[in-house]
Amino acid sequence: MSPPVKFRIGLCGLGTVGQGVWKHFAAKRAELESRLGVKLEIARVAVRDRRKRRGVNIPADRICGDAIAVATDPNLDIICELIGGTTLARDVTLAALACGKVVVSANKALICAHGAEIFETARRHGGHFLFEASVAGGIPLIKALREGLVANRFPLIYGILNGTCNYILTKMEEQDAPYTAVLGEAKRLGYAEADESLDVQGWDTAHKAAVLTFLAHGTWVKPEQMIVEGIDRITPEDFKNAAALGYGIKLLAVIARDFTTGELSVRVHPTLLPESHVVAKVSGVFNAVSVQGDVAGTTLYIGRGAGQDATASAVISDLVDAVGLLKNDRRAFITARKGSAPARPERACRLAPPEHIRGRYYLRLTVRDEPGVLAQIATAMADQQVSIASVIQRAQEPAGEASLVLTTHQSDERAIRATLARLARLRCLLGKPLLLRIGDFSE
Ligand code: NAP
Ligand code: HSE
């Protein structure tokens, strides 16, 4: 009997995720080898700083400082890109794919910026690009969309896609903790991006929404084509106001497609969700994604959305798929179920104009506490046909200022933006208003 084939893996990046992959791969290696009937080895690792102390022990002769050399090493079959960013990570990915290798990536920013080029390079050279860890951490969401739900079209996908933001919002709500202190904790726990503004300003969620949109609708939507708002202006006061109205606050991605008109909208924003809604109860680093399929109905996925272990679990699942691809046929043409081909062919779909994106809104304004102010604001809103549903006014420090919280009836993005522009011209308004959306999701 011939000895089992050996597949060699190159790890580019040994930070939070890379160390998790090393640790769990070492622990599960024998079991994986026996299930796959092959030998596996992480044969080379590339880092920026070879002298840095790590939480894992790696033989010194396997570590180098040249990620491109690892990506193009002819002795390696699979390359894990766990560096992050969109410059070196792109070079590493394209170089490995050009050699016909399988690339496994957790890098949603890279896929969002260069996905089309990456998939085309994989196709051209017979390589494969796998990216389960790029969205929703340890939840096998990419597999669910590509495989389990392959018979479906998706009118609505929404949910929490950023563990850092959900962790911050949860702590702010439960402990009245200040935003900056909680962000520091999320960074220490390894949840946040190297540039944490990507998390808190909504961009990381937008990158993930772009990946899901591509899988669900076969088209690339760039963050600049989406509504993207983050959590960095939310205060403990907003949680109190939301609670008084019966809501919690979550940062959601919403991907909505009208299959009659072909219109698609992709947006990321903090959202008031009824406290009883299952997604509103998902706390800490957990993500929750609701997927409405036209055949299956709604399915809901909840799990850890960030952190070393959850993300390593997703990367290792791709490593196993990579071995399956390599075992079957290195140059096999990928089916829609697996590999690097788009999940669905691009269908005629166009972005919905703002006036077709409808919803209810929460507006918090800081105003001068003087006669006539409420009337001016109500007039500005009425001029744009935005109808007020409720008003809460609280006196606040310093004396002479008040906080006004308004909710609206159904309106749309065009009208609410015009209202904000109009409000900005009022002299009674002190500071920039905070706009939150109210989520009216049935399940
Ligand atoms: P990280 O902790 O910052 O690790 C980045 C790694 O890349 C480090 O080991 C760093 O080396 C290495 N690196 C940077 N520049 C390099 C260079 N020029 N040459 C070689 N190596 C270089 O990042 P991470 O949190 O592990 O995230 C990695 C990727 O996974 C990102 O795309 C991120 O978005 C994604 N992701 C992260 C999570 C999470 O929970 N953290 C979850 C899902 C997806 P040194 O260690 O020597 O500095
Ligand atoms: N920074 C990301 C998050 C990592 O907090 O969700 C997981 O993609």
Short mmCIF file of C-alpha atoms and ligand atoms in Angstrom, two decimals:
data_model
loop_
_atom_site.label_atom_id
_atom_site.label_comp_id
_atom_site.label_asym_id
_atom_site.label_seq_id
_atom_site.Cartn_x
_atom_site.Cartn_y
_atom_site.Cartn_z
CA MET A 1 0.00 0.00 0.00
CA SER A 2 1.40 3.43 -0.89
CA PRO A 3 1.85 5.93 1.96
CA PRO A 4 -0.83 8.62 2.31
CA VAL A 5 -0.36 11.78 0.27
CA LYS A 6 0.98 14.73 2.24
CA PHE A 7 -0.40 18.23 1.83
CA ARG A 8 1.70 21.14 3.04
CA ILE A 9 0.22 24.38 4.28
CA GLY A 10 1.81 27.82 4.43
CA LEU A 11 0.50 30.24 7.06
CA CYS A 12 0.93 33.92 6.22
CA GLY A 13 0.19 35.82 9.43
CA LEU A 14 0.52 34.54 12.98
CA GLY A 15 -1.54 37.05 14.95
CA THR A 16 -4.82 36.36 16.74
CA VAL A 17 -6.24 34.12 14.01
CA GLY A 18 -2.98 32.59 12.79
CA GLN A 19 -2.05 31.44 16.30
CA GLY A 20 -5.55 30.02 16.76
CA VAL A 21 -5.18 28.04 13.54
CA TRP A 22 -1.76 26.74 14.59
CA LYS A 23 -3.05 25.73 18.06
CA HIS A 24 -6.25 24.00 16.97
CA PHE A 25 -4.67 22.44 13.89
CA ALA A 26 -1.98 20.90 16.12
CA ALA A 27 -4.64 19.59 18.51
CA LYS A 28 -6.88 18.12 15.78
CA ARG A 29 -4.26 17.15 13.22
CA ALA A 30 -4.25 13.38 13.84
CA GLU A 31 -8.05 13.22 13.76
CA LEU A 32 -8.24 15.28 10.58
CA GLU A 33 -5.56 13.19 8.90
CA SER A 34 -7.39 10.00 9.75
CA ARG A 35 -10.71 11.37 8.46
CA LEU A 36 -9.16 12.71 5.27
CA GLY A 37 -6.77 9.82 4.66
CA VAL A 38 -3.85 12.19 4.03
CA LYS A 39 -0.95 13.66 5.97
CA LEU A 40 -1.05 17.38 6.77
CA GLU A 41 1.63 19.79 7.87
CA ILE A 42 1.88 23.53 8.46
CA ALA A 43 5.30 23.63 6.87
CA ARG A 44 6.04 27.36 6.73
CA VAL A 45 4.87 30.48 8.54
CA ALA A 46 5.40 34.11 7.54
CA VAL A 47 5.32 36.96 10.05
CA ARG A 48 6.34 40.62 10.13
CA ASP A 49 8.48 40.42 13.28
CA ARG A 50 10.29 37.12 13.77
CA ARG A 51 11.45 38.08 17.28
CA LYS A 52 7.95 38.70 18.66
CA ARG A 53 6.89 36.42 21.54
CA ARG A 54 3.94 34.20 20.57
CA GLY A 55 1.43 32.12 22.46
CA VAL A 56 2.38 29.04 20.39
CA ASN A 57 5.66 27.18 19.96
CA ILE A 58 6.77 26.96 16.35
CA PRO A 59 10.14 25.56 15.25
CA ALA A 60 12.29 28.58 14.36
CA ASP A 61 13.27 27.12 10.98
CA ARG A 62 9.65 27.18 9.82
CA ILE A 63 9.23 30.93 10.39
CA CYS A 64 10.29 33.56 7.90
CA GLY A 65 9.64 37.21 7.19
CA ASP A 66 8.78 36.88 3.51
CA ALA A 67 5.09 36.19 2.90
CA ILE A 68 5.45 36.20 -0.90
CA ALA A 69 8.15 33.52 -0.68
CA VAL A 70 5.72 31.38 1.31
CA ALA A 71 2.86 32.11 -1.10
CA THR A 72 4.91 30.97 -4.09
CA ASP A 73 6.84 28.11 -2.46
CA PRO A 74 6.41 25.16 -4.86
CA ASN A 75 6.46 22.73 -1.92
CA LEU A 76 3.29 24.21 -0.44
CA ASP A 77 -0.22 23.25 -1.62
CA ILE A 78 -2.43 25.50 0.51
CA ILE A 79 -1.79 29.08 1.63
CA CYS A 80 -3.67 30.69 4.53
CA GLU A 81 -3.70 34.47 4.21
CA LEU A 82 -4.18 35.75 7.76
CA ILE A 83 -2.28 39.03 7.50
CA GLY A 84 -5.21 41.36 6.95
CA GLY A 85 -5.44 44.59 4.97
CA THR A 86 -5.63 44.89 1.22
CA THR A 87 -2.05 45.44 0.03
CA LEU A 88 0.35 42.64 0.98
CA ALA A 89 -2.66 40.35 1.52
CA ARG A 90 -3.70 40.94 -2.10
CA ASP A 91 -0.17 40.27 -3.39
CA VAL A 92 0.08 37.07 -1.35
CA THR A 93 -3.35 35.85 -2.48
CA LEU A 94 -2.83 36.59 -6.17
CA ALA A 95 0.71 35.14 -6.15
CA ALA A 96 -0.47 31.89 -4.57
CA LEU A 97 -3.49 31.62 -6.88
CA ALA A 98 -1.28 32.28 -9.91
CA CYS A 99 0.70 29.19 -8.83
CA GLY A 100 -2.54 27.19 -8.86
CA LYS A 101 -2.65 26.83 -5.08
CA VAL A 102 -5.67 26.83 -2.80
CA VAL A 103 -5.87 30.04 -0.77
CA VAL A 104 -7.82 30.15 2.48
CA SER A 105 -8.61 33.63 3.77
CA ALA A 106 -10.42 35.32 6.65
CA ASN A 107 -9.98 38.71 5.02
CA LYS A 108 -13.34 40.32 4.24
CA ALA A 109 -11.79 43.73 3.50
CA LEU A 110 -9.67 42.10 0.79
CA ILE A 111 -12.59 40.17 -0.71
CA CYS A 112 -14.76 43.29 -0.73
CA ALA A 113 -12.06 45.37 -2.44
CA HIS A 114 -10.60 42.78 -4.82
CA GLY A 115 -13.01 39.84 -4.90
CA ALA A 116 -13.65 39.97 -8.64
CA GLU A 117 -9.92 39.96 -9.41
CA ILE A 118 -9.24 37.17 -6.90
CA PHE A 119 -11.97 34.87 -8.25
CA GLU A 120 -10.88 35.56 -11.82
CA THR A 121 -7.24 34.76 -10.97
CA ALA A 122 -8.28 31.54 -9.25
CA ARG A 123 -10.36 30.55 -12.26
CA ARG A 124 -7.62 31.39 -14.75
CA HIS A 125 -4.91 29.38 -12.99
CA GLY A 126 -7.00 26.49 -11.66
CA GLY A 127 -6.53 27.61 -8.04
CA HIS A 128 -9.25 27.94 -5.45
CA PHE A 129 -10.16 30.66 -2.97
CA LEU A 130 -12.00 29.69 0.23
CA PHE A 131 -13.25 32.25 2.74
CA GLU A 132 -15.57 30.75 5.37
CA ALA A 133 -13.87 32.73 8.16
CA SER A 134 -14.46 36.06 6.46
CA VAL A 135 -18.07 36.43 7.62
CA ALA A 136 -19.63 35.67 11.02
CA GLY A 137 -16.59 34.02 12.64
CA GLY A 138 -17.37 30.46 13.69
CA ILE A 139 -20.81 30.30 12.08
CA PRO A 140 -20.66 28.23 8.85
CA LEU A 141 -22.73 30.87 7.09
CA ILE A 142 -20.94 30.81 3.72
CA LYS A 143 -21.54 27.07 3.50
CA ALA A 144 -25.16 27.54 4.47
CA LEU A 145 -25.72 30.07 1.67
CA ARG A 146 -23.74 28.17 -0.95
CA GLU A 147 -24.71 24.64 -0.13
CA GLY A 148 -27.58 24.19 2.31
CA LEU A 149 -29.70 26.94 0.76
CA VAL A 150 -28.63 26.51 -2.87
CA ALA A 151 -32.27 26.08 -3.98
CA ASN A 152 -33.24 29.49 -2.62
CA ARG A 153 -33.35 33.11 -3.68
CA PHE A 154 -32.91 35.57 -0.83
CA PRO A 155 -35.32 38.50 -0.53
CA LEU A 156 -33.88 39.46 2.87
CA ILE A 157 -30.71 38.76 4.82
CA TYR A 158 -30.08 40.77 7.94
CA GLY A 159 -28.19 40.50 11.16
CA ILE A 160 -25.29 41.25 13.43
CA LEU A 161 -22.02 40.68 11.57
CA ASN A 162 -19.49 42.40 13.80
CA GLY A 163 -18.51 40.82 17.12
CA THR A 164 -16.63 43.87 18.37
CA CYS A 165 -19.61 46.19 17.95
CA ASN A 166 -22.02 43.72 19.49
CA TYR A 167 -19.67 43.29 22.43
CA ILE A 168 -19.40 47.05 22.89
CA LEU A 169 -23.15 47.66 22.56
CA THR A 170 -23.91 44.84 25.01
CA LYS A 171 -21.53 46.18 27.66
CA MET A 172 -22.76 49.75 27.18
CA GLU A 173 -26.35 48.58 27.64
CA GLU A 174 -25.81 46.14 30.52
CA GLN A 175 -23.18 48.02 32.51
CA ASP A 176 -23.67 51.60 31.42
CA ALA A 177 -19.97 51.32 30.52
CA PRO A 178 -18.30 54.11 28.56
CA TYR A 179 -17.67 53.37 24.90
CA THR A 180 -13.89 53.82 24.95
CA ALA A 181 -13.34 51.47 27.91
CA VAL A 182 -15.33 48.70 26.23
CA LEU A 183 -13.52 49.17 22.92
CA GLY A 184 -10.23 48.62 24.81
CA GLU A 185 -11.57 45.32 26.19
CA ALA A 186 -12.70 44.16 22.72
CA LYS A 187 -9.20 44.88 21.42
CA ARG A 188 -7.55 42.96 24.28
CA LEU A 189 -9.82 39.99 23.61
CA GLY A 190 -8.66 39.86 19.98
CA TYR A 191 -12.06 40.74 18.48
CA ALA A 192 -11.24 44.09 16.89
CA GLU A 193 -9.51 44.74 13.58
CA ALA A 194 -5.94 46.10 13.65
CA ASP A 195 -7.62 49.40 12.69
CA GLU A 196 -10.60 49.37 15.04
CA SER A 197 -12.31 52.22 13.19
CA LEU A 198 -13.24 49.57 10.61
CA ASP A 199 -15.35 47.91 13.31
CA VAL A 200 -16.95 50.85 15.09
CA GLN A 201 -17.64 52.93 11.98
CA GLY A 202 -19.46 50.04 10.31
CA TRP A 203 -16.94 49.30 7.53
CA ASP A 204 -16.13 45.77 8.64
CA THR A 205 -19.84 44.96 8.64
CA ALA A 206 -20.09 46.54 5.18
CA HIS A 207 -17.23 44.34 3.91
CA LYS A 208 -19.06 41.27 5.20
CA ALA A 209 -22.35 42.49 3.74
CA ALA A 210 -20.58 42.81 0.37
CA VAL A 211 -19.40 39.19 0.61
CA LEU A 212 -22.90 37.97 1.51
CA THR A 213 -24.43 40.07 -1.27
CA PHE A 214 -22.07 38.52 -3.76
CA LEU A 215 -22.93 35.02 -2.58
CA ALA A 216 -26.67 35.66 -2.47
CA HIS A 217 -27.10 37.86 -5.55
CA GLY A 218 -23.96 37.36 -7.65
CA THR A 219 -23.09 41.05 -7.73
CA TRP A 220 -20.46 43.19 -6.00
CA VAL A 221 -21.74 46.18 -4.06
CA LYS A 222 -19.03 48.49 -2.74
CA PRO A 223 -19.31 50.06 0.72
CA GLU A 224 -19.53 53.51 -0.90
CA GLN A 225 -22.73 52.33 -2.64
CA MET A 226 -24.28 51.31 0.70
CA ILE A 227 -25.63 53.28 3.62
CA VAL A 228 -22.89 52.72 6.23
CA GLU A 229 -23.21 54.12 9.74
CA GLY A 230 -21.33 52.96 12.82
CA ILE A 231 -21.86 52.85 16.57
CA ASP A 232 -19.35 55.50 17.59
CA ARG A 233 -21.93 58.21 18.30
CA ILE A 234 -24.26 56.06 20.41
CA THR A 235 -24.34 57.01 24.09
CA PRO A 236 -25.72 55.32 27.23
CA GLU A 237 -28.61 57.80 26.93
CA ASP A 238 -29.66 56.18 23.64
CA PHE A 239 -29.97 52.80 25.36
CA LYS A 240 -32.21 54.39 28.01
CA ASN A 241 -34.34 56.09 25.36
CA ALA A 242 -34.57 52.89 23.33
CA ALA A 243 -35.53 50.87 26.42
CA ALA A 244 -38.25 53.41 27.27
CA LEU A 245 -39.65 52.74 23.79
CA GLY A 246 -39.31 48.93 24.18
CA TYR A 247 -36.21 48.47 22.03
CA GLY A 248 -32.59 47.38 22.19
CA ILE A 249 -29.88 48.68 19.82
CA LYS A 250 -27.88 46.44 17.46
CA LEU A 251 -25.56 47.21 14.56
CA LEU A 252 -27.17 45.40 11.64
CA ALA A 253 -26.40 44.71 8.03
CA VAL A 254 -29.55 44.55 5.90
CA ILE A 255 -29.46 43.10 2.38
CA ALA A 256 -32.89 43.39 0.75
CA ARG A 257 -33.81 42.36 -2.78
CA ASP A 258 -37.13 42.96 -4.49
CA PHE A 259 -37.34 40.20 -7.09
CA THR A 260 -40.22 41.90 -8.86
CA THR A 261 -38.39 45.16 -9.59
CA GLY A 262 -34.85 43.73 -9.38
CA GLU A 263 -33.91 46.42 -6.84
CA LEU A 264 -31.29 45.64 -4.23
CA SER A 265 -30.35 47.62 -1.15
CA VAL A 266 -27.42 46.96 1.15
CA ARG A 267 -27.09 48.96 4.33
CA VAL A 268 -25.30 48.93 7.66
CA HIS A 269 -26.58 50.92 10.60
CA PRO A 270 -27.35 50.81 14.29
CA THR A 271 -30.93 49.63 14.55
CA LEU A 272 -33.59 49.70 17.22
CA LEU A 273 -34.96 46.18 17.51
CA PRO A 274 -37.95 45.25 19.71
CA GLU A 275 -36.58 43.77 22.96
CA SER A 276 -38.53 40.56 22.27
CA HIS A 277 -36.88 40.01 18.87
CA VAL A 278 -34.52 37.04 18.93
CA VAL A 279 -31.67 39.04 17.34
CA ALA A 280 -32.04 41.74 20.03
CA LYS A 281 -31.24 39.07 22.64
CA VAL A 282 -27.97 38.06 20.99
CA SER A 283 -25.25 39.57 23.12
CA GLY A 284 -21.50 39.94 23.50
CA VAL A 285 -19.24 38.78 20.71
CA PHE A 286 -22.01 36.69 19.17
CA ASN A 287 -23.32 37.30 15.66
CA ALA A 288 -26.84 36.48 14.50
CA VAL A 289 -27.92 36.30 10.88
CA SER A 290 -31.46 35.82 9.64
CA VAL A 291 -31.68 34.48 6.09
CA GLN A 292 -35.02 34.53 4.33
CA GLY A 293 -35.09 32.01 1.50
CA ASP A 294 -37.96 31.76 -0.95
CA VAL A 295 -38.03 27.97 -0.56
CA ALA A 296 -36.75 27.23 2.95
CA GLY A 297 -38.36 30.23 4.64
CA THR A 298 -36.37 31.91 7.38
CA THR A 299 -33.30 30.27 8.91
CA LEU A 300 -31.35 31.88 11.72
CA TYR A 301 -27.67 31.44 12.56
CA ILE A 302 -26.16 32.40 15.91
CA GLY A 303 -22.59 31.95 17.10
CA ARG A 304 -19.35 33.63 18.02
CA GLY A 305 -18.57 36.19 15.36
CA ALA A 306 -14.96 37.02 16.24
CA GLY A 307 -12.04 35.86 18.33
CA GLN A 308 -9.24 33.37 17.99
CA ASP A 309 -11.03 30.06 18.49
CA ALA A 310 -14.23 30.68 16.52
CA THR A 311 -12.30 32.08 13.58
CA ALA A 312 -9.74 29.26 13.65
CA SER A 313 -12.63 26.78 13.49
CA ALA A 314 -13.82 28.36 10.23
CA VAL A 315 -10.30 28.51 8.75
CA ILE A 316 -9.70 24.83 9.55
CA SER A 317 -13.01 23.89 7.91
CA ASP A 318 -11.68 25.56 4.74
CA LEU A 319 -8.38 23.70 5.08
CA VAL A 320 -10.34 20.45 5.07
CA ASP A 321 -12.29 21.57 1.99
CA ALA A 322 -9.01 22.54 0.36
CA VAL A 323 -7.68 19.03 0.90
CA GLY A 324 -10.89 17.63 -0.60
CA LEU A 325 -10.41 19.80 -3.69
CA LEU A 326 -6.75 18.86 -4.03
CA LYS A 327 -7.45 15.17 -3.54
CA ASN A 328 -10.18 15.05 -6.15
CA ASP A 329 -8.58 17.02 -8.92
CA ARG A 330 -6.16 19.90 -8.61
CA ARG A 331 -7.54 21.52 -11.72
CA ALA A 332 -11.17 20.57 -11.37
CA PHE A 333 -13.69 23.10 -12.53
CA ILE A 334 -15.52 24.19 -9.42
CA THR A 335 -19.24 23.67 -9.15
CA ALA A 336 -21.52 26.21 -7.56
CA ARG A 337 -21.34 24.27 -4.32
CA LYS A 338 -17.68 24.69 -3.49
CA GLY A 339 -14.50 26.43 -4.44
CA SER A 340 -13.92 29.78 -5.92
CA ALA A 341 -16.65 30.23 -8.51
CA PRO A 342 -19.40 32.73 -7.66
CA ALA A 343 -22.32 31.09 -5.88
CA ARG A 344 -24.76 32.44 -8.44
CA PRO A 345 -24.53 34.03 -11.84
CA GLU A 346 -25.02 37.79 -11.76
CA ARG A 347 -28.65 38.58 -12.44
CA ALA A 348 -30.04 41.88 -13.58
CA CYS A 349 -30.16 43.82 -10.36
CA ARG A 350 -29.80 47.49 -9.63
CA LEU A 351 -29.42 49.47 -6.46
CA ALA A 352 -32.63 50.81 -4.98
CA PRO A 353 -32.80 54.63 -4.94
CA PRO A 354 -33.05 56.21 -1.44
CA GLU A 355 -36.77 56.92 -1.85
CA HIS A 356 -37.43 53.19 -2.19
CA ILE A 357 -35.65 52.33 1.07
CA ARG A 358 -38.44 52.70 3.55
CA GLY A 359 -38.50 52.50 7.31
CA ARG A 360 -39.13 54.20 10.61
CA TYR A 361 -36.54 56.36 12.34
CA TYR A 362 -35.30 57.47 15.76
CA LEU A 363 -33.79 60.94 15.94
CA ARG A 364 -31.96 62.35 18.97
CA LEU A 365 -31.43 66.08 18.90
CA THR A 366 -29.74 68.40 21.36
CA VAL A 367 -31.61 71.70 21.26
CA ARG A 368 -31.93 75.01 23.06
CA ASP A 369 -34.56 74.61 25.76
CA GLU A 370 -36.73 77.56 24.74
CA PRO A 371 -40.24 78.26 23.42
CA GLY A 372 -41.00 77.37 19.81
CA VAL A 373 -38.22 74.84 19.34
CA LEU A 374 -40.49 71.82 19.04
CA ALA A 375 -42.65 73.68 16.52
CA GLN A 376 -39.61 74.51 14.33
CA ILE A 377 -38.51 70.89 14.32
CA ALA A 378 -42.00 69.59 13.61
CA THR A 379 -42.29 72.04 10.70
CA ALA A 380 -38.92 70.96 9.23
CA MET A 381 -40.05 67.35 9.37
CA ALA A 382 -43.54 68.04 8.02
CA ASP A 383 -42.03 69.90 5.06
CA GLN A 384 -40.39 66.63 4.04
CA GLN A 385 -43.55 64.61 4.73
CA VAL A 386 -41.89 62.91 7.70
CA SER A 387 -44.58 62.19 10.26
CA ILE A 388 -43.69 62.20 13.96
CA ALA A 389 -44.86 59.17 15.96
CA SER A 390 -43.55 60.06 19.43
CA VAL A 391 -41.50 62.68 21.28
CA ILE A 392 -39.53 62.40 24.50
CA GLN A 393 -37.97 65.55 25.90
CA ARG A 394 -35.43 65.49 28.73
CA ALA A 395 -33.74 68.48 30.30
CA GLN A 396 -29.98 68.03 30.29
CA GLU A 397 -26.79 69.68 31.42
CA PRO A 398 -25.83 72.45 30.90
CA ALA A 399 -28.97 74.35 31.85
CA GLY A 400 -30.77 75.74 28.83
CA GLU A 401 -30.24 72.60 26.74
CA ALA A 402 -32.63 69.73 26.19
CA SER A 403 -32.45 66.37 24.56
CA LEU A 404 -35.30 65.60 22.18
CA VAL A 405 -35.94 62.07 21.01
CA LEU A 406 -38.38 61.68 18.15
CA THR A 407 -39.58 58.56 16.39
CA THR A 408 -41.25 58.70 13.02
CA HIS A 409 -43.93 56.79 11.18
CA GLN A 410 -42.93 55.07 7.91
CA SER A 411 -40.77 57.32 5.78
CA ASP A 412 -37.83 56.80 3.46
CA GLU A 413 -34.11 57.54 3.16
CA ARG A 414 -34.57 60.47 0.78
CA ALA A 415 -37.05 62.20 3.07
CA ILE A 416 -35.08 61.59 6.25
CA ARG A 417 -31.82 62.86 4.69
CA ALA A 418 -33.61 65.97 3.45
CA THR A 419 -35.01 66.42 6.95
CA LEU A 420 -31.53 66.20 8.49
CA ALA A 421 -30.23 68.80 6.03
CA ARG A 422 -33.13 71.06 6.91
CA LEU A 423 -32.66 70.56 10.68
CA ALA A 424 -28.95 71.40 10.36
CA ARG A 425 -29.95 74.94 9.35
CA LEU A 426 -32.00 75.56 12.52
CA ARG A 427 -30.30 77.82 15.05
CA CYS A 428 -32.02 76.04 17.93
CA LEU A 429 -30.15 72.83 17.11
CA LEU A 430 -26.95 72.25 19.11
CA GLY A 431 -24.70 69.64 17.52
CA LYS A 432 -25.26 66.96 14.94
CA PRO A 433 -28.45 64.88 15.34
CA LEU A 434 -28.14 61.13 15.87
CA LEU A 435 -30.24 59.09 13.45
CA LEU A 436 -31.02 55.44 14.14
CA ARG A 437 -33.26 53.14 12.11
CA ILE A 438 -36.10 51.16 13.65
CA GLY A 439 -36.06 47.52 12.55
CA ASP A 440 -39.46 46.15 11.63
CA PHE A 441 -38.48 42.57 10.91
CA SER A 442 -41.16 39.96 11.44
CA GLU A 443 -38.72 37.14 12.26
P1 NAP B 1 -3.40 40.36 13.65
O1 NAP B 1 -3.51 39.80 15.02
O2 NAP B 1 -3.09 41.80 13.47
O3 NAP B 1 -2.31 39.46 12.88
C1 NAP B 1 -1.75 39.85 11.65
C2 NAP B 1 -0.56 38.96 11.38
O4 NAP B 1 -0.02 39.32 10.11
C3 NAP B 1 0.59 39.12 12.39
O5 NAP B 1 1.09 37.86 12.74
C4 NAP B 1 1.63 39.93 11.64
O6 NAP B 1 2.97 39.60 11.99
C5 NAP B 1 1.39 39.44 10.22
N1 NAP B 1 1.92 40.41 9.29
C6 NAP B 1 1.65 41.72 9.19
N2 NAP B 1 2.40 42.30 8.23
C7 NAP B 1 3.16 41.31 7.71
C8 NAP B 1 4.16 41.28 6.73
N3 NAP B 1 4.55 42.38 6.07
N4 NAP B 1 4.74 40.09 6.43
C9 NAP B 1 4.39 38.97 7.11
N5 NAP B 1 3.46 38.95 8.06
C10 NAP B 1 2.84 40.10 8.37
O7 NAP B 1 -4.74 40.08 12.83
P2 NAP B 1 -5.86 38.97 13.09
O8 NAP B 1 -6.84 39.47 14.09
O9 NAP B 1 -5.23 37.66 13.29
O10 NAP B 1 -6.63 39.02 11.68
C11 NAP B 1 -6.09 38.43 10.52
C12 NAP B 1 -7.15 38.43 9.44
O11 NAP B 1 -8.31 37.71 9.87
C13 NAP B 1 -7.69 39.83 9.07
O12 NAP B 1 -7.99 39.84 7.70
C14 NAP B 1 -8.96 39.94 9.90
O13 NAP B 1 -9.90 40.83 9.33
C15 NAP B 1 -9.47 38.53 9.82
N6 NAP B 1 -10.36 38.11 10.89
C16 NAP B 1 -10.04 38.37 12.18
C17 NAP B 1 -10.89 37.90 13.18
C18 NAP B 1 -10.61 38.15 14.63
O14 NAP B 1 -11.47 37.84 15.46
N7 NAP B 1 -9.44 38.67 14.99
C19 NAP B 1 -12.04 37.19 12.86
C20 NAP B 1 -12.33 36.95 11.50
C21 NAP B 1 -11.48 37.41 10.53
P3 NAP B 1 3.55 39.96 13.45
O15 NAP B 1 2.79 39.06 14.38
O16 NAP B 1 4.98 39.61 13.36
O17 NAP B 1 3.27 41.40 13.68
N1 HSE B 2 -13.32 42.60 13.92
C1 HSE B 2 -14.22 41.59 13.47
C2 HSE B 2 -15.41 41.55 14.38
C3 HSE B 2 -13.54 40.26 13.46
O1 HSE B 2 -15.32 42.10 15.48
O2 HSE B 2 -16.45 41.01 13.99
C4 HSE B 2 -14.40 39.16 12.89
O3 HSE B 2 -14.58 39.32 11.52
#
